[in-house]
Amino acid sequence: MAILSKIRERSAALIIIIGLALFAFVVDPSTLTDFFDSSKVDEVGIVNGEIISGKEYAEALETYRVQTGNRVSEMQAAQTIWDNLLRKKIYKEQLNKAGVTLGEEDIWQEIVKENSGVPQFLNEAGLFDEEKLKQYVTSIKEAGGESAVRWQEYVNGVVTRLEIATYNKLISGGLGASLKEAEIQYMMNYTKLNGDYVYLPFTSIPDSTVTVSKSDIESYIKAHRAEFEVAPSRSISYVKFAITPSQEDEVAIKNEVAALLEDRKEPNNVTNQTETLSGLRNTDDIAIFFEDNKSDIPLDTTYKFKKDISVTISDEIFEGNTGDTFGPYKENEHYKITKIIAITKIPDSVKASHILISHIGAARASAEVTKTETQAKITADSILKVVRKDKSKFEALAKEFSTDKSNSDTGGSLGKFDYKRMVPEFRDYAFSGKKGNIGVVKTAFGYHVIKIEDQNKPQKVVKLATYVRKIEASEETENKVFQNSEEFALELAKDTKINDAAKTKGYEVIPSVGLKVLDEDIARLGKERQIVKWAFDKETKIGSYKRFEVNKGHVVAVLTAANEEGLPSAASVTNRVKPILLKEAKATLLKAKMNGASLSEIAESNHTTVKTIANASLNTPSITGIGTEPNVLGAMYHSEPNKLYTKIVGDKGIFAFVLKKKEPPTTLPNYDTNRNKIADSRKNQTSNIYEAIKNASDIEDNRAAFYGVN
């Protein structure tokens, strides 16, 4: 393979890469249009000096939207595309530095690998046929257009995936372990340590006696800048004014729905005559009734078992007769009226087999399907004649002719299925026919030759016409909510604090803290990108407020905090930094107390005793009565016997110790198992490689301008 030869040639460069990795371990369419306006930035980002242009970003974003069918939000798509572009460029740069390139043959073999199981490229023996794949690619390229574009996008994705896999494979190959390394680690981990020590716990100094100032915290975070640097953020507080139906709204809707049961007279503006419109109780045309009266849920005339009907009304309906009406009754957030259209009995499940003859244009038809619809019907009718004469041939014909490969090998058997599982045409034949019937049914998938194998005992079912009206707020209620939000905003205009204004009115103030420039989710509000954009606008200052229209209501928001890029304030990290500084200060004080030429002198001067460490090891670095102390036991392992060591900082205090004896473990016949464990552990860390090289990369993110934040 071309890659392997390059690896051998560039081994020195690869060693550098491996060393780096080891060290790292210890839009809505208008947005796209606006972006290319000259007033917008031309660079969405820069990765190690390589520009991610607006055109590249926008094209990748649009491709992703097509692939996902807009099932993800604008900002989710933005983050995914950004991450993908970063990953692609970072890995590409690493391979370029190592001098490793992918040859055309490497890429083609990866395409073959990814498509070897696609039915379209299998021969009659069920084996992958590379020539079929080549013919397919040739036909796409010759046809051009959208298909050719999509194919090239697929190939680009293959290249990116292969580059990432190649890089990770190179790193994994350098993360082995030697037998000598395994032996050394085994001896270190299982050597028994015995000695004496004096321990001065941090808890011996009360926190209240140690002062940690604001300047101490500021100095610490400046000294540890990489740990504390933050992206720009904003915090808001808001009050939501939800638009919910009032009791009067609900009563009005209930009365409107109830009125639809009965006939009513209305003027006809065309004929200037008064007409009688049939209510649900008397109508002879259910479909027209639903069309005229605009049900919020479409008419569903499939048969219903009792278990399929809400317990609110199921008993009444199953005791009723054809033509009976019920309601209005409330179910969830709707009022409903129902009429029984028909009552009958059908099996609650059916066992059947089918032979599907698909055709060009049918749903889920594969590229191998060449029959026209007419040809498919002729084939299905011909099969029907054969199996009606001899039902025993059904299974063999299913294996030979059915295009439903999920069950053709089992004679087209679909097993048992309930009333809701199949498409309507298939379902109606299977449940209304009789056991043993065989017939042809057309569906969106093609022509089915269906054999009814068995049917469970018939159960009573009803066909219903259920008219539904959602309980919604009236215009009057909406106006009242809007007015309340405006009045609250006006109160804030008087420089009244949001908490004070809300308390007066009995409103709840909801904080949303630490919003980032590309966020869209607001605490307890959901996706409201408009609020985030406002919070980051240069004209929005701390204390600024604004009213927003949101889903099912209004929001009045106030900007409460604005943190720019860089180091956070001392106050915001006090809880994180203060315990560290307290420990450092206590360590300094306790070290000063560790004076003495022996453990007994140190113990006596600190009113404590000398204690013993027996059979401790680095494999389980714990000291009895204290807990885990890897630093202390590590220092003891590397110390000289019978020598005093003092002022050793541990996790829980300051230590002085004297190593009395080290007992090495029994040597092993070989260290293969230990070596494999070390190698496996290192290779399992390859998942961290990308984050390591990403953190070491120089990345400039200018996406905020792309999304309208100035």
XYZ file of C-alpha atoms in Angstrom, residues 86-411:
326
model
C -11.283 21.822 12.377
C -10.764 18.075 12.583
C -10.170 17.786 8.837
C -7.610 20.601 8.685
C -5.779 19.625 11.875
C -5.313 16.007 10.811
C -4.369 17.079 7.263
C -1.655 19.336 8.639
C -0.236 16.574 10.840
C -0.023 14.168 7.905
C 1.568 16.850 5.727
C 4.208 17.477 8.382
C 4.980 13.762 8.401
C 5.064 13.686 4.589
C 2.298 11.085 4.423
C -0.141 11.378 1.520
C -3.055 9.233 0.428
C -2.792 7.723 -3.037
C -5.739 7.247 -5.388
C -5.519 3.503 -4.843
C -5.737 3.972 -1.062
C -8.889 6.056 -1.485
C -10.460 3.647 -3.974
C -9.843 0.653 -1.719
C -11.555 2.503 1.132
C -14.549 3.221 -1.141
C -14.654 -0.462 -2.078
C -14.510 -1.422 1.595
C -17.393 0.903 2.512
C -19.591 -0.323 -0.358
C -18.807 -4.045 -0.359
C -22.098 -4.880 1.349
C -24.390 -2.694 -0.790
C -26.883 -5.008 -2.595
C -26.619 -2.916 -5.767
C -22.990 -4.014 -6.177
C -23.437 -7.746 -5.531
C -23.425 -10.345 -8.280
C -25.825 -13.269 -8.722
C -23.797 -15.314 -6.241
C -24.224 -12.600 -3.608
C -20.557 -11.562 -3.793
C -19.255 -8.037 -4.196
C -18.518 -7.133 -7.818
C -16.026 -4.267 -8.108
C -16.878 -3.758 -11.784
C -20.480 -2.915 -10.851
C -19.214 -0.223 -8.508
C -16.913 1.175 -11.190
C -19.775 1.254 -13.718
C -21.953 3.050 -11.178
C -19.293 5.701 -10.539
C -18.701 6.166 -14.270
C -22.422 6.627 -14.945
C -22.703 9.243 -12.186
C -19.734 11.230 -13.464
C -21.012 11.134 -17.047
C -24.510 12.212 -15.971
C -23.115 15.159 -14.007
C -25.510 17.414 -12.111
C -26.574 16.946 -8.503
C -25.669 13.235 -8.400
C -22.077 13.965 -9.425
C -21.831 16.685 -6.781
C -23.141 14.348 -4.076
C -20.695 11.631 -5.146
C -17.757 14.009 -4.881
C -18.944 15.058 -1.429
C -19.016 11.378 -0.462
C -15.460 10.877 -1.783
C -14.281 13.941 0.151
C -15.764 12.393 3.273
C -13.954 9.123 2.565
C -10.660 11.012 2.225
C -11.189 12.817 5.530
C -12.097 9.618 7.375
C -9.127 7.795 5.875
C -6.734 10.595 6.842
C -7.952 10.478 10.432
C -7.726 6.675 10.556
C -4.227 6.764 9.043
C -2.972 9.294 11.569
C -4.437 7.422 14.521
C -2.961 4.180 13.217
C 0.477 5.778 13.031
C 0.214 6.969 16.611
C -1.082 3.605 17.836
C 1.855 1.900 16.161
C 4.258 3.940 18.254
C 2.565 3.342 21.570
C 3.864 -0.102 22.378
C 6.006 -1.153 25.346
C 9.226 -3.128 25.790
C 9.760 -6.101 28.068
C 12.306 -4.093 30.055
C 9.784 -1.314 30.557
C 7.241 -3.870 31.753
C 9.779 -5.346 34.175
C 10.677 -1.924 35.616
C 7.041 -0.983 36.110
C 6.272 -4.333 37.753
C 9.171 -3.960 40.171
C 8.157 -0.385 41.041
C 4.500 -1.186 41.589
C 4.960 -4.241 43.783
C 8.017 -3.369 45.848
C 7.018 -3.305 49.537
C 7.929 -0.149 51.420
C 8.536 -0.172 55.159
C 9.469 2.794 57.294
C 8.476 5.413 59.876
C 6.869 8.800 59.378
C 5.491 11.915 61.040
C 2.332 13.460 59.599
C 1.062 17.021 60.115
C -2.444 17.238 58.607
C -3.725 20.341 56.815
C -6.825 20.131 59.018
C -4.666 20.970 62.062
C -4.783 24.597 60.890
C -8.292 26.108 60.826
C -9.271 27.811 57.578
C -10.272 30.878 59.543
C -6.645 31.482 60.567
C -5.418 31.676 56.972
C -6.112 34.723 54.826
C -6.646 34.412 51.059
C -7.091 37.826 49.490
C -8.614 38.889 46.197
C -5.143 39.790 44.936
C -3.912 36.286 45.864
C -6.629 34.763 43.701
C -5.892 37.172 40.845
C -2.197 36.340 40.991
C -2.937 32.627 40.943
C -5.202 32.721 37.893
C -2.673 34.906 36.042
C 0.026 32.352 36.808
C -2.249 29.557 35.555
C -3.743 31.432 32.620
C -4.255 28.355 30.414
C -6.477 26.755 33.058
C -8.700 29.785 33.557
C -9.012 31.652 30.274
C -12.643 31.888 29.257
C -14.607 32.782 26.146
C -16.887 35.836 26.183
C -20.126 35.180 28.051
C -23.304 36.945 29.057
C -25.818 36.386 31.819
C -29.438 37.466 31.788
C -32.492 37.366 33.995
C -35.940 37.269 32.491
C -39.639 37.049 33.214
C -41.805 34.989 30.888
C -45.377 35.999 30.164
C -46.946 32.778 28.956
C -49.956 32.862 26.663
C -52.272 30.213 28.062
C -56.024 29.796 27.553
C -58.167 31.340 30.273
C -61.117 29.551 31.819
C -63.381 31.725 29.660
C -61.427 30.658 26.537
C -61.869 26.988 27.415
C -65.611 27.346 28.032
C -66.028 29.211 24.738
C -64.239 26.490 22.765
C -66.252 23.764 24.478
C -69.491 25.536 23.525
C -68.317 26.008 19.917
C -67.506 22.302 19.603
C -70.816 21.306 21.202
C -72.694 23.469 18.675
C -71.156 21.469 15.813
C -73.143 18.412 16.850
C -76.364 20.029 15.691
C -77.584 21.469 12.387
C -77.333 25.220 12.051
C -78.544 27.883 9.641
C -76.095 30.235 7.974
C -76.470 32.804 5.153
C -74.983 31.993 1.768
C -73.330 35.148 0.425
C -73.479 33.835 -3.146
C -77.159 32.859 -3.323
C -78.332 35.299 -0.665
C -80.266 32.381 0.805
C -80.173 30.866 4.271
C -78.728 27.353 4.226
C -78.890 24.561 6.727
C -75.477 23.106 7.530
C -75.563 19.604 8.935
C -74.023 18.945 12.318
C -71.983 15.850 13.070
C -75.093 14.086 14.398
C -77.053 14.335 11.122
C -74.430 14.721 8.391
C -74.398 12.217 5.537
C -70.930 13.253 4.380
C -68.337 13.058 7.140
C -65.490 14.217 4.892
C -67.317 17.431 3.896
C -68.180 18.103 7.551
C -64.480 17.893 8.496
C -63.438 20.055 5.572
C -66.036 22.748 6.320
C -65.375 22.889 10.058
C -61.559 22.611 10.054
C -60.794 19.937 12.606
C -57.394 20.413 14.243
C -56.703 16.679 13.798
C -57.545 15.102 10.415
C -60.340 12.549 10.019
C -59.156 9.021 10.825
C -61.597 6.287 9.769
C -59.463 3.252 10.540
C -61.067 0.685 12.794
C -60.307 0.985 16.503
C -60.155 -1.701 19.150
C -61.278 -0.650 22.596
C -57.669 -0.446 23.775
C -56.973 2.135 21.050
C -59.569 4.579 22.416
C -59.043 6.911 25.351
C -60.443 5.586 28.614
C -62.255 8.926 28.847
C -64.842 7.715 26.348
C -64.099 4.074 25.402
C -66.775 2.470 27.615
C -69.523 4.752 26.292
C -68.501 4.201 22.673
C -68.376 0.413 22.947
C -71.842 0.395 24.466
C -73.172 2.614 21.657
C -74.633 1.968 18.214
C -73.845 3.143 14.712
C -74.800 6.816 14.369
C -74.487 7.602 18.081
C -72.565 10.768 18.997
C -70.570 11.618 22.095
C -69.219 14.767 23.668
C -67.982 17.313 23.845
C -65.336 15.752 26.091
C -61.895 17.025 27.060
C -58.794 15.002 26.255
C -55.377 16.505 26.957
C -55.468 20.023 25.464
C -58.430 19.407 23.138
C -62.190 19.257 23.099
C -63.687 16.469 20.975
C -66.962 15.181 19.630
C -67.239 11.678 18.206
C -69.669 9.779 15.995
C -69.779 6.027 15.434
C -69.649 5.422 11.681
C -69.542 1.630 11.694
C -69.276 -1.352 14.012
C -67.886 -4.732 12.981
C -65.485 -7.483 14.006
C -61.954 -8.075 12.745
C -59.040 -10.210 13.968
C -56.700 -8.421 16.355
C -53.720 -9.884 14.439
C -53.037 -11.645 11.159
C -50.306 -13.951 9.932
C -49.476 -13.484 6.260
C -46.843 -13.863 3.554
C -46.265 -11.729 0.501
C -44.351 -11.510 -2.748
C -43.496 -7.888 -3.564
C -43.043 -6.917 -7.189
C -41.542 -3.430 -7.104
C -41.289 -1.066 -10.058
C -39.463 2.063 -11.112
C -40.703 4.969 -9.007
C -42.079 2.800 -6.193
C -41.188 3.645 -2.596
C -37.822 2.170 -1.533
C -37.252 0.674 -4.994
C -33.556 -0.178 -5.378
C -31.464 0.732 -8.396
C -31.730 -2.908 -9.547
C -35.494 -2.577 -10.113
C -36.121 -2.167 -13.864
C -39.797 -3.105 -14.275
C -42.351 -0.451 -15.182
C -45.540 -0.320 -13.121
C -47.448 -2.111 -15.886
C -44.837 -4.863 -16.068
C -44.905 -5.243 -12.279
C -48.702 -5.696 -12.310
C -48.512 -8.296 -15.092
C -45.859 -10.221 -13.118
C -47.919 -10.087 -9.921
C -51.081 -11.256 -11.726
C -49.166 -14.116 -13.314
C -47.810 -15.240 -9.953
C -51.315 -14.993 -8.483
C -52.675 -17.419 -11.109
C -49.918 -19.914 -10.338
C -50.268 -19.856 -6.541
C -54.056 -19.980 -6.625
C -53.750 -23.247 -8.517
C -50.960 -24.556 -6.294
C -50.370 -22.771 -2.971
C -47.311 -24.913 -2.272
C -45.377 -22.933 -4.879
C -45.744 -19.643 -2.966
C -42.521 -19.987 -0.979
C -40.360 -20.846 -3.980
C -41.817 -17.996 -6.033
C -41.206 -15.561 -3.167
C -37.523 -16.527 -3.122
C -37.288 -16.118 -6.899
C -39.349 -12.985 -7.560
C -39.923 -10.935 -4.388
C -37.979 -7.672 -4.175
C -38.547 -7.542 -0.403
C -35.221 -9.109 0.533
C -35.966 -8.855 4.252
C -38.227 -11.923 4.023
C -37.917 -13.431 0.529
C -35.550 -16.139 1.802
C -38.237 -17.253 4.277
C -40.911 -17.559 1.613
